[in-house]
PDB file of C-alpha atoms and ligand atoms in Angstrom:
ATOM      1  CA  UNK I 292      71.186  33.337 190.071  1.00 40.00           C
ATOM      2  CA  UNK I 293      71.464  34.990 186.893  1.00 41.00           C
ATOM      3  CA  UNK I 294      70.713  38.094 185.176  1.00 41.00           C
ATOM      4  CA  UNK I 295      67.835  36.978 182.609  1.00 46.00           C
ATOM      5  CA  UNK I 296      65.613  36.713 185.368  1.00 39.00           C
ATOM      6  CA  UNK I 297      62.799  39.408 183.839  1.00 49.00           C
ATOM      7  CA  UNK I 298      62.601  37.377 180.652  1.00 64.00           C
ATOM      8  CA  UNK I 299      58.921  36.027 180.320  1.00 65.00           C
ATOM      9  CA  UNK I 300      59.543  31.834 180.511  1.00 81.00           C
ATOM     10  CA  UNK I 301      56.064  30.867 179.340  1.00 90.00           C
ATOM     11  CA  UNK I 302      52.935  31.503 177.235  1.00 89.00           C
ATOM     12  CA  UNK I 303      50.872  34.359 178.249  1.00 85.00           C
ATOM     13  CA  UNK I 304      47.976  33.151 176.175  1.00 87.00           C
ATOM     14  CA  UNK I 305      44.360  33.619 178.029  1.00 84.00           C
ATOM     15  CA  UNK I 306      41.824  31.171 177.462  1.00 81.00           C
ATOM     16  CA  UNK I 307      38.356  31.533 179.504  1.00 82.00           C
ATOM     17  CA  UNK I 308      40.399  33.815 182.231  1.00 84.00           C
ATOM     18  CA  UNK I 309      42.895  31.239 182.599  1.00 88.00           C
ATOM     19  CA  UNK I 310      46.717  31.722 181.452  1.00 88.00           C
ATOM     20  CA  UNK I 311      47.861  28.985 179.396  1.00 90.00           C
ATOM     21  CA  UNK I 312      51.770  28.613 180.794  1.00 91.00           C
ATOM     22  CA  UNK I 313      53.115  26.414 178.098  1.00 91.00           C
ATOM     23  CA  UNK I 314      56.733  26.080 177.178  1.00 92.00           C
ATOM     24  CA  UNK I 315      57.393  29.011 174.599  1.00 91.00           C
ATOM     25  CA  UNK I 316      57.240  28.232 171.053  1.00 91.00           C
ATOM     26  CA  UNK I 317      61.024  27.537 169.914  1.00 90.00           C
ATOM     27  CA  UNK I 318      61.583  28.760 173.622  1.00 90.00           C
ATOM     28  CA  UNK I 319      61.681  32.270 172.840  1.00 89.00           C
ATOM     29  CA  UNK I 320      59.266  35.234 172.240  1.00 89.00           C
ATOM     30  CA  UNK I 321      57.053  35.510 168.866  1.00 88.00           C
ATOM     31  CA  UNK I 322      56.851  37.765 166.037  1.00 83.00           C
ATOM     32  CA  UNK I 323      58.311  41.684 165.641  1.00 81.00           C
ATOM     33  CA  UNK I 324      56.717  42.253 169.109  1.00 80.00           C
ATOM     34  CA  UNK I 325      58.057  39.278 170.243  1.00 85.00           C
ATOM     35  CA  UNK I 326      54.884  38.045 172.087  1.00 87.00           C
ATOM     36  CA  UNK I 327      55.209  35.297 174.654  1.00 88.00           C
ATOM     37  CA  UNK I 328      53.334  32.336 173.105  1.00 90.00           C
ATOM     38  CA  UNK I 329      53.543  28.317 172.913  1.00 91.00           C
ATOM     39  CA  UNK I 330      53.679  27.267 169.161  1.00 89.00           C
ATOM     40  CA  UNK I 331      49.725  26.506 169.351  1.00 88.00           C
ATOM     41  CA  UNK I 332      49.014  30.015 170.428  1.00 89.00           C
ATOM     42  CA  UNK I 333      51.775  30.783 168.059  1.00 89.00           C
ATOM     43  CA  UNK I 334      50.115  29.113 165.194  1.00 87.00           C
ATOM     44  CA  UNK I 335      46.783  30.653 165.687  1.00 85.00           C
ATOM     45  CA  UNK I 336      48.064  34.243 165.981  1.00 85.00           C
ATOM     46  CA  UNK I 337      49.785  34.051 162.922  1.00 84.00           C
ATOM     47  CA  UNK I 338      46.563  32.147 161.183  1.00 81.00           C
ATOM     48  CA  UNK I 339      45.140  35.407 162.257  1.00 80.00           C
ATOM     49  CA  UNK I 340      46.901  37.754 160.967  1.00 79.00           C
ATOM     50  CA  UNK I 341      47.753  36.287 157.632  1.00 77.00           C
ATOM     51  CA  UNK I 342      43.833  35.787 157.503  1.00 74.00           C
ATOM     52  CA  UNK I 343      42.815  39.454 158.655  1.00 75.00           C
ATOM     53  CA  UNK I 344      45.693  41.168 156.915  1.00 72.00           C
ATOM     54  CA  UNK I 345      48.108  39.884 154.235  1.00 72.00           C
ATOM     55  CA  UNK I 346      45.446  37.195 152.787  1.00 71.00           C
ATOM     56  CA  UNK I 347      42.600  39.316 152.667  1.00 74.00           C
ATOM     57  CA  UNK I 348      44.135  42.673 151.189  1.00 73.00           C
ATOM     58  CA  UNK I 349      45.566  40.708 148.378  1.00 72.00           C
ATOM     59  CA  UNK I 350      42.392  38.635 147.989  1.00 73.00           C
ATOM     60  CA  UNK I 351      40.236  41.657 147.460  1.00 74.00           C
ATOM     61  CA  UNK I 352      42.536  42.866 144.792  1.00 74.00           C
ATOM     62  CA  UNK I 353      42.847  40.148 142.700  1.00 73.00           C
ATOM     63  CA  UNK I 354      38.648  40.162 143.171  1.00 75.00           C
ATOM     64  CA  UNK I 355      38.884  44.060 141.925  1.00 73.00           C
ATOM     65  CA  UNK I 356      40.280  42.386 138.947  1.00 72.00           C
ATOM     66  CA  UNK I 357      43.753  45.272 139.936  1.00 66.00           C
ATOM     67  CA  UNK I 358      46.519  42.709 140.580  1.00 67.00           C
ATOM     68  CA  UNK I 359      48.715  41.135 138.267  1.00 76.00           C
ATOM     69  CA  UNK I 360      50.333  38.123 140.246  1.00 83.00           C
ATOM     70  CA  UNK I 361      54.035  37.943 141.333  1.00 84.00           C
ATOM     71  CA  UNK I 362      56.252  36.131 139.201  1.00 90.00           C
ATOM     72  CA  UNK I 363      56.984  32.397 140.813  1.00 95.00           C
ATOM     73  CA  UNK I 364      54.744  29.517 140.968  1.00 97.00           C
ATOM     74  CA  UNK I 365      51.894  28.438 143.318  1.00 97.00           C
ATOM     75  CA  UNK I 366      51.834  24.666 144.148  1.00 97.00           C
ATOM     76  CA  UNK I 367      48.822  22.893 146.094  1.00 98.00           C
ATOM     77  CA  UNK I 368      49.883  19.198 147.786  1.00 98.00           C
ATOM     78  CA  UNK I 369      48.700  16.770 149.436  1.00 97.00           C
ATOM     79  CA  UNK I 370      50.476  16.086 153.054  1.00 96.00           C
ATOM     80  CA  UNK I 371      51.559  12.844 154.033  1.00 94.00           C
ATOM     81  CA  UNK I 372      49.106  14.132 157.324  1.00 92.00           C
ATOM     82  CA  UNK I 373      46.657  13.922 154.500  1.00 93.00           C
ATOM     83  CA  UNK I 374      45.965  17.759 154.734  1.00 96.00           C
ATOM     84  CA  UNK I 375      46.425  20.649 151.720  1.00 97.00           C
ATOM     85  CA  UNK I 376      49.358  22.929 151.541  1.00 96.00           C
ATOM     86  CA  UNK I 377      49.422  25.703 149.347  1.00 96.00           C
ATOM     87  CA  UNK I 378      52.369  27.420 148.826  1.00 95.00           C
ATOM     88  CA  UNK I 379      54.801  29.344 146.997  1.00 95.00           C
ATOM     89  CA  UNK I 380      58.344  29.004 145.234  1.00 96.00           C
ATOM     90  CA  UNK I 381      60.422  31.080 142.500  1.00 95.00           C
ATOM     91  CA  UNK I 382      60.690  28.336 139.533  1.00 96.00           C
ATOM     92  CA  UNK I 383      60.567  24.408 138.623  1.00 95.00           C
ATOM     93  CA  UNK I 384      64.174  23.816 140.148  1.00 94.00           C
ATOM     94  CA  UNK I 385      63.089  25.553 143.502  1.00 96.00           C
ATOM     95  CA  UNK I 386      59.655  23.519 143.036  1.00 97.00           C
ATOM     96  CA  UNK I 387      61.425  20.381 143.241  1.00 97.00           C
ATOM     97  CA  UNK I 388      63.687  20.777 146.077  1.00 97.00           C
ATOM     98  CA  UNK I 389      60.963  21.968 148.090  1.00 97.00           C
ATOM     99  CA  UNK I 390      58.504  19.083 147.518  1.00 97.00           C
ATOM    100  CA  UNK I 391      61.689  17.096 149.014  1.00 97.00           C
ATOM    101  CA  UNK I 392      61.962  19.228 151.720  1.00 96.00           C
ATOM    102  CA  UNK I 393      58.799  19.165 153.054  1.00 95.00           C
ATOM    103  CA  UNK I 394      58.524  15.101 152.561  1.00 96.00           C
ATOM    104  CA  UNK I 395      61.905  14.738 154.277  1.00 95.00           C
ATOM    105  CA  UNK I 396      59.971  17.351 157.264  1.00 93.00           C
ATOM    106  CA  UNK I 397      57.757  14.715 158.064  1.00 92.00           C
ATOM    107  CA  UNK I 398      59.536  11.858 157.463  1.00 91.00           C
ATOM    108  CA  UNK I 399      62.028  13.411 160.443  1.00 92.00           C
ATOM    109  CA  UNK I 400      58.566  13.753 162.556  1.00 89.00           C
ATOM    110  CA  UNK I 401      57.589   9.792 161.590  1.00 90.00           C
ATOM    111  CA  UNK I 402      55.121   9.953 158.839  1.00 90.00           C
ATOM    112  CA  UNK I 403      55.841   7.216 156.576  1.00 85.00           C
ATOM    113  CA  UNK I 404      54.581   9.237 153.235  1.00 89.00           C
ATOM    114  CA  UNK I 405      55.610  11.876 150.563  1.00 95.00           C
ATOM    115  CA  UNK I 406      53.385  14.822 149.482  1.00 96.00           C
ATOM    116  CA  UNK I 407      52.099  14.174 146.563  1.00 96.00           C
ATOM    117  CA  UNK I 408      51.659  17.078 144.034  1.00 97.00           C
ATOM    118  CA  UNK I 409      48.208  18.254 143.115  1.00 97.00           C
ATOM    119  CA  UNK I 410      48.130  21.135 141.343  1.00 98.00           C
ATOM    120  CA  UNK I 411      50.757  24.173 140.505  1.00 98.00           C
ATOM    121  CA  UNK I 412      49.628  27.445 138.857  1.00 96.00           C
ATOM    122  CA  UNK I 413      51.545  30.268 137.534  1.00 94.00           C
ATOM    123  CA  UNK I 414      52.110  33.210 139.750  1.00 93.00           C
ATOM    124  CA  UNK I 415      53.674  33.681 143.138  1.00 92.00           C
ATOM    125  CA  UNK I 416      53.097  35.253 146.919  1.00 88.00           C
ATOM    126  CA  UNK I 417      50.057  37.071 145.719  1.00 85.00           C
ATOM    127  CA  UNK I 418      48.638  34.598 143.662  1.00 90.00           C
ATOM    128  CA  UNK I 419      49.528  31.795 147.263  1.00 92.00           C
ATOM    129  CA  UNK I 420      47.312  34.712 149.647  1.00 87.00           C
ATOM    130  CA  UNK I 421      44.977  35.006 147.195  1.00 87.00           C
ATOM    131  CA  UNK I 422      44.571  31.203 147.477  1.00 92.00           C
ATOM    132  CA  UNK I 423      44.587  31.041 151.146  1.00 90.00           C
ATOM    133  CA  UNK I 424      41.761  33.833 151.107  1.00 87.00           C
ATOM    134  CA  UNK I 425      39.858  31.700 149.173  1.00 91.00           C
ATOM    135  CA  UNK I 426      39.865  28.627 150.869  1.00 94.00           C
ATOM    136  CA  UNK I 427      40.312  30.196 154.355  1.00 90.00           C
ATOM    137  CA  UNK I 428      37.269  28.389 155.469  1.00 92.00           C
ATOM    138  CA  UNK I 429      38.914  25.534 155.084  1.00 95.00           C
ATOM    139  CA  UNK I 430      42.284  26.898 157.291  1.00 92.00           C
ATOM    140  CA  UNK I 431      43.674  24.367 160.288  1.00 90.00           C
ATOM    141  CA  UNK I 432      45.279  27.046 162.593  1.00 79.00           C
ATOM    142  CA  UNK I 433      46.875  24.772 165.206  1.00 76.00           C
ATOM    143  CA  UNK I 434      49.818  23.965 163.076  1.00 75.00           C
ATOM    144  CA  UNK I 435      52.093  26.269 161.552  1.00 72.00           C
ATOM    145  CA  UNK I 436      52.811  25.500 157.980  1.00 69.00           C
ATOM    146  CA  UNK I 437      49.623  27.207 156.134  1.00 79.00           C
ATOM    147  CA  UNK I 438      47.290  24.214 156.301  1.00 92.00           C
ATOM    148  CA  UNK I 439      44.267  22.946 155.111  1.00 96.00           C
ATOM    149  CA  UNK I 440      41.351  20.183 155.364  1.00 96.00           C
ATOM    150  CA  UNK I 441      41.293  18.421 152.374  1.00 97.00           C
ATOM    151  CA  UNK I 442      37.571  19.318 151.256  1.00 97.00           C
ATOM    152  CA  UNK I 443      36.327  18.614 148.093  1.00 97.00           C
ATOM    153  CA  UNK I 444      35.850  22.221 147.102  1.00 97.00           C
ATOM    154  CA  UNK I 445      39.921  22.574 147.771  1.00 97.00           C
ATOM    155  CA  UNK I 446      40.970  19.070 146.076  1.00 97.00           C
ATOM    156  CA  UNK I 447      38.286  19.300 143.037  1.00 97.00           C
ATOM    157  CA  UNK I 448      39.548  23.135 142.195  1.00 97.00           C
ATOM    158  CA  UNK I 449      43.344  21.754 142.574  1.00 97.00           C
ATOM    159  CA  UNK I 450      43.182  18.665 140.561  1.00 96.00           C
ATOM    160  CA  UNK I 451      40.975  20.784 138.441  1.00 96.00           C
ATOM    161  CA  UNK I 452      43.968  22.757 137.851  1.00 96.00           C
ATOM    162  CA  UNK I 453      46.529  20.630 137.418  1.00 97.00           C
ATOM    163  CA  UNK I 454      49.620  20.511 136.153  1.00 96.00           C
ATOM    164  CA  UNK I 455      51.200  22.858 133.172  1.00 95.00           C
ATOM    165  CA  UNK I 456      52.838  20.811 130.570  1.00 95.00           C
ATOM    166  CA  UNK I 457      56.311  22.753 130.661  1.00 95.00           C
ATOM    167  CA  UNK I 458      56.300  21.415 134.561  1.00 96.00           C
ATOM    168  CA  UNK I 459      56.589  17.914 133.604  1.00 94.00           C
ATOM    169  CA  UNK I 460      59.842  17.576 133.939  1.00 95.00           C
ATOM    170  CA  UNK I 461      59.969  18.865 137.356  1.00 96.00           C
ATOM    171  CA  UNK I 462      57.204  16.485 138.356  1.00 96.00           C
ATOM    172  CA  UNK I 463      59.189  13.387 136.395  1.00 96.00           C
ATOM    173  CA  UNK I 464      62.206  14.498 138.248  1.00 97.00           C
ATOM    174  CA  UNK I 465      60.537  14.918 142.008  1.00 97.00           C
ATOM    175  CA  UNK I 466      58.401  11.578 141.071  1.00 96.00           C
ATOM    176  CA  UNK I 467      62.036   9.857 141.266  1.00 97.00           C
ATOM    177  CA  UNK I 468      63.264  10.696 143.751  1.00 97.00           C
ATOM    178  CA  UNK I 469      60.513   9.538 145.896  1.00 95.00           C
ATOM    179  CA  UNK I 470      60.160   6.357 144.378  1.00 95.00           C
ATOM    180  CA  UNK I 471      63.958   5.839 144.757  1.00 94.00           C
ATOM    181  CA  UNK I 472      63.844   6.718 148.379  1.00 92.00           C
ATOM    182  CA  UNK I 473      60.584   4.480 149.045  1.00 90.00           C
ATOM    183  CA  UNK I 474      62.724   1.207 147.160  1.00 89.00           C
ATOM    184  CA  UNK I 475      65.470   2.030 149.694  1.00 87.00           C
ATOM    185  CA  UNK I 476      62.968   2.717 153.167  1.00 82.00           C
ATOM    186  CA  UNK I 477      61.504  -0.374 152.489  1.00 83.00           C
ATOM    187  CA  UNK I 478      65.363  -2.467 151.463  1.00 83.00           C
ATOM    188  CA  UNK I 479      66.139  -0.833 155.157  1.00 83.00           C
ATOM    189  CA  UNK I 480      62.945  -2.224 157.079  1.00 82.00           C
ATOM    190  CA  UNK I 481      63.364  -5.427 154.987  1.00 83.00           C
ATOM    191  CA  UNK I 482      67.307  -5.366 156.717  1.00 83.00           C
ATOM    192  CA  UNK I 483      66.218  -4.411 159.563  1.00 82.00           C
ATOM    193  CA  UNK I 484      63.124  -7.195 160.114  1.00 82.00           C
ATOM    194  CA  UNK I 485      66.342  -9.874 158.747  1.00 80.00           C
ATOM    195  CA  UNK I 486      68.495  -8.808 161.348  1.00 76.00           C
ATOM    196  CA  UNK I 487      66.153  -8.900 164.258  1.00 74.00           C
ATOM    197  CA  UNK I 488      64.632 -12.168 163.048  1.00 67.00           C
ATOM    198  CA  UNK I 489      68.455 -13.431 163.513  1.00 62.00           C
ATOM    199  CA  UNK I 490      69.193 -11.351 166.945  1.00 55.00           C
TER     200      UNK I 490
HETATM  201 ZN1   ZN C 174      49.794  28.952 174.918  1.00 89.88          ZN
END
């Protein structure tokens, strides 16, 4: 026995009447009011509330023509899951590392691909909700990570967009990397295929 035997152990989620009972998400309790939720309960509540709350507010401002965006930049990418991501950073150095980041994400969870930049605007959080207001239609909300299908309407308005000249260098500089890091995946399969072939 031992003394943590109150603490809620799995996902208090109702569908149709029915408890769900997953595994928590992360194993612990979600959110401020630390709800009891898998991660796909997890991911919809928070699709929820960003959609009902933060997305929308911000959304009707920029509407009213009464916001002036954030300072930071707004990037839309492709997913190597082939979905959209819109998100946020502070500046081209930060833009960079993150595109990395989130390639590396996936590459950890067995996608072979890198995201592949489509389109970064100036302006930062409030400028990324208004975004996500817009094209909220288009939301996945079983995943975390802001997600969304990659529609026409969403790709067209991105590639639309594009790319601001003074960003360039940032793209030159991520564009690299991810070449440099496909030569060496594939060197390591090529190894790899050698040495089996001779096992
Ligand atoms: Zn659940």
């Amino acid at each position: 026995m031992n003394n943590r035997t109150n603490e809620i152990i799995a996902c208090t989620a109702l569908t149709e009447g029915t408890y769900c009972g997953a595994e928590l998400h992360k194993g612990k309790t979600y959110g401020p009011v630390n709800l009891p939720l898998c991660t796909l309960h997890a991911a919809q509540h928070f699709t929820f509330y960003t959609q009902t709350y933060r997305n929308n507010v911000l959304g009707e401002l920029e509407k009213a023509g009464t916001v002036s965006h954030t300072p930071g930049l707004t990037y839309v990418i492709e997913l190597p899951n082939s979905r959209i991501k819109i998100g946020t950073t502070r500046d081209a150095g930060t833009l960079v590392t993150r595109w990395k980041s989130i390639s590396r994400e996936y590459q950890a969870e067995g996608h072979e691909g890198f995201i592949e930049p489509l389109a970064v605007l100036e302006g930062g959080a409030s400028l990324e909700a208004s975004l996500h207001n817009r094209f909220r239609h288009l939301r996945i909300d079983d995943e975390f990570g802001e997600q969304f299908r990659a529609e026409p309407e969403l790709t067209d308005y991105a590639l639309a967009e594009g790319i601001p000249a003074h960003l360039n260098d940032a793209v030159t500089a991520y564009e690299q990397w991810r070449d440099q890091r496909r030569s060496k995946r594939k060197l390591s399969k090529a190894l790899e295929a050698a040495f089996t072939w001779n096992a």
